[in-house]
Structures are given as C-alpha cells and as structure tokens.
Amino acid sequence: NMDEFAFGSSTESSAFGPTHNPWDLDRVPGGSSGGSAAAVAAGLTCVALGSDTGGSIRQPASFCGIVGVKPTYGMVSRYGVVAFGSSLDQVGPFARSVEDAAAVMDAICGHDELDCTSQQVKADFRAACKQDVAGMRVGIVKEFMEADGLTEEVRERTLEAAAKLEAAGAELVEVELPHVDAAISAYYVLGPCEAFSNLARFDSVRYGLCDEGHKDLGGQYESSRAKGFGPEAKRRIMLGSYLLSSGVYEKYYYPAQQVRTLITQDYTSAYQKCDVILAPASPRTAFKFGEISDPATMYLSDVFTISLNIAGNGGMSMPCGLGRETGLPIGVQLMSPQFKDENMFRVAMALEKEYGTAPVAPEFSDGKAGE
Ligand code: GLN
C-alpha cells in the first residue's frame, strides 16, 4: 500500500485506505511508501522496495524504525515504476539491517537499457559494509539542526548518533547549506509540474480508469479523470497545470529551477568538507491519523529529505533508538555525494554496531505477524 501516485507522507491518501504503523496502530507509518515500511517493521518480509521523490523511503523508514535507502539519482532503474517527478524519482530498499539493504542495492543498482537515466555504476555495497569509519568526515548541517519544528527528542538522538560516530573514529565537521530553506517551495513547484505532465497519460484510453458511455472523447476524459484520481492527485494536477501556464511559468518554474542549481551547489561545497552528512530524517516521530489535516503542514514533514532529491544525491534513514518523550522510533539520516552511496553504508554499519539491527515492532515480534 502507498499514497496514491506516491503523493503523500502518511498513506492517508491511498486509494485503498491507510496503512497502520506496526509500533502504534493509531499512528501513520509515514509515506508515501508506508506499506513497504510497515511490512518490514512488522516482520512480514525482510526487505521491500519503495520510491523516493521527496522523502518517501526515508521518512517511513524513520517512522517505522527500519533502514530505508534513497540511492543517488541514476543508480537504480525506474523501469516499471509509475512516474511522479521524473527528475527526482528513485527506487530503493527497506530492510531491518544495513547488510540486507546492501544486498538489495548490489542486486538492483546499475544500468538498465529500459531507463535511459540509469547509469553504469561500479559499487559493491556489501564490501562497503566491511569498511570502518575511522578517518571519515561526517558533516552536521547547521541549518537542519536549527530548523523550526525539529522536536527536542529527534535533535537529541541525532546528536547522540553523531557522538557515537566520533567515538568510533570519525571526525565531525559543521557544514552549511545556505539555500536549503527554499527546498520545499522549489519542490512543490517542480514536483507538481512533473506530476501534471506525467499523469496526462492517464487519459482513460491507454492508462487509468475508463468511464465508458460518453458520446464524445472529451466527456470520457473528463469524467474518467474526475472519478479516477483521488483528492491529493487532483490537487497536484491542478497545481502543476496552473504553474506551467503561460505567464505563471516564468514566475515560479524558472526560479524553482534556479533554486535547484543553488541547492545542488550548496551540497557540492558541503561535500568538499565531508564524506557523509548526518541529519535528522524527519522533524518528529510518527503522527496520529488525522493529526495533520492541512496539506501545507503535511508538506513540511519532508523538510530534511527533499533538498537531497533536488540535488540528486544519495540518502538513507537508519534507526537510532526511540524518542524520550514519545517512545517511538527515530531515524537518523545519512547523505552522500552523488554515486558515493557506499560512504553512507560504511557509516550506517558503524551506527548499527551501536544500536543493533532493527527489531520487529514489539506487537508483532511473537512471529505471528500477518496471521
Ligand atoms: N511527501 C512528499 C510528497 O508528498 C514526497 C513523496 C515521495 O517522495 N514520493 O510529495
């Protein structure tokens, strides 16, 4: 299960109804790939795949207390995936251990002639898991640690993870991403524009629901699209169609592309000072169903994940214990320069030595999950 067309952060916009968080059934598992994350956290499967356009692997991984990897753009083929934002989408694994995630990465990464954005990559993730972190430089992003809305318990666990890496021989350095506060605004221009264009193919003829019995094709398009898309998909389609209309395009789409360049440059300069960045994955732990009803507030839940899709770099979320206040799983995010995703697996292994592999959520740990 997932949010419809991968639009969302909670699975509440799934066409089939929401998925529940195995750690607390009153709470969301995160999204959009919430079904995959919940299945792994409940022990129904040891690995699953998700897609990440703005955080949809890393945020549910953090809410469900498991490992979730968003590889560098171009590392994994998207062939067969329904496109959302073609310049942002990437597929990656969920797992309860870093080595399981590495085994999936070794299997899925590399060139596929059916996805022209996929690259020939030389990577050995399982080998990277055997290297230690001594001498690695781990960047802490000033703007992220000072961000509004970052809860104290997430901040605390993030800094604790950084301290554990330092104790394991890594060097901590402060880095800056001065344009990162514009990431969400840029994403909610670029994402809907690309989604609007990609979803045009759901025309009831080749793809999507077909509401038959209309005298003319226009009527069939109109009623099929009105019935076939849920409210969040419609919101994004309307937003994208508005943003790409003449006169508006120049005002929003161009500046968003300029912001994209600035954010990419920010990451490039930050990676001159460090090999991996460590950050929170989500500002808070899993929220309750219905707790966030306003779309604009929901969009803010990806504040630490979105900039990385904009830059096309690699990122992953790793469990780093439970929150002192909520008692719910917290994920720490590791980020890597483009095609240096093995770096974050080295760091993730060092953290896993401290925290252990992710447990199956307590209520499901009797082995009866799924019965
Ligand atoms: N939550 C973000 C959104 O709603 C990201 C979704 C994703 O990565 N697929 O667009």
PDB file of C-alpha atoms and ligand atoms in Angstrom, residues 6-9 31-32 51-57 84 187-188 236 299 302 306 309, ligand 1:
ATOM      1  CA  ALA A   6       3.249   8.463  -4.278  1.00  0.00           C
ATOM      2  CA  PHE A   7       1.733  11.826  -3.287  1.00  0.00           C
ATOM      3  CA  GLY A   8       1.826  12.000   0.487  1.00  0.00           C
ATOM      4  CA  SER A   9       3.643  11.419   3.748  1.00  0.00           C
ATOM      5  CA  GLY A  31       4.622   7.720   3.319  1.00  0.00           C
ATOM      6  CA  SER A  32       4.331   7.543   0.541  1.00  0.00           C
ATOM      7  CA  SER A  51      10.201   5.023  -4.259  1.00  0.00           C
ATOM      8  CA  ASP A  52      11.529   8.346  -3.026  1.00  0.00           C
ATOM      9  CA  THR A  53      10.762  11.607  -4.833  1.00  0.00           C
ATOM     10  CA  GLY A  54      10.956  13.887  -1.795  1.00  0.00           C
ATOM     11  CA  GLY A  55      11.455  11.547   1.149  1.00  0.00           C
ATOM     12  CA  SER A  56       9.057   8.647   0.616  1.00  0.00           C
ATOM     13  CA  ILE A  57      11.570   5.959   1.562  1.00  0.00           C
ATOM     14  CA  PHE A  84       5.766  11.025 -10.441  1.00  0.00           C
ATOM     15  CA  TYR A 187       9.910  21.006  -4.733  1.00  0.00           C
ATOM     16  CA  TYR A 188       6.223  21.945  -4.599  1.00  0.00           C
ATOM     17  CA  ARG A 236      -1.153  18.277  -7.636  1.00  0.00           C
ATOM     18  CA  TYR A 299       4.364  19.100   3.120  1.00  0.00           C
ATOM     19  CA  ASP A 302       9.793  16.383   4.394  1.00  0.00           C
ATOM     20  CA  ILE A 306      13.529  16.994  -0.054  1.00  0.00           C
ATOM     21  CA  ASN A 309      16.179  14.741  -4.210  1.00  0.00           C
TER      22      ASN A 309
HETATM   23  N1  GLN B   1       5.842  13.538   0.839  1.00  0.00           N
HETATM   24  C1  GLN B   1       6.350  14.046  -0.394  1.00  0.00           C
HETATM   25  C2  GLN B   1       5.199  14.389  -1.298  1.00  0.00           C
HETATM   26  O1  GLN B   1       4.112  14.331  -0.850  1.00  0.00           O
HETATM   27  C3  GLN B   1       7.293  13.076  -1.015  1.00  0.00           C
HETATM   28  C4  GLN B   1       6.625  11.984  -1.746  1.00  0.00           C
HETATM   29  C5  GLN B   1       7.574  10.999  -2.369  1.00  0.00           C
HETATM   30  O2  GLN B   1       8.771  11.015  -2.112  1.00  0.00           O
HETATM   31  N2  GLN B   1       7.025  10.178  -3.228  1.00  0.00           N
HETATM   32  O3  GLN B   1       5.362  14.715  -2.426  1.00  0.00           O
END
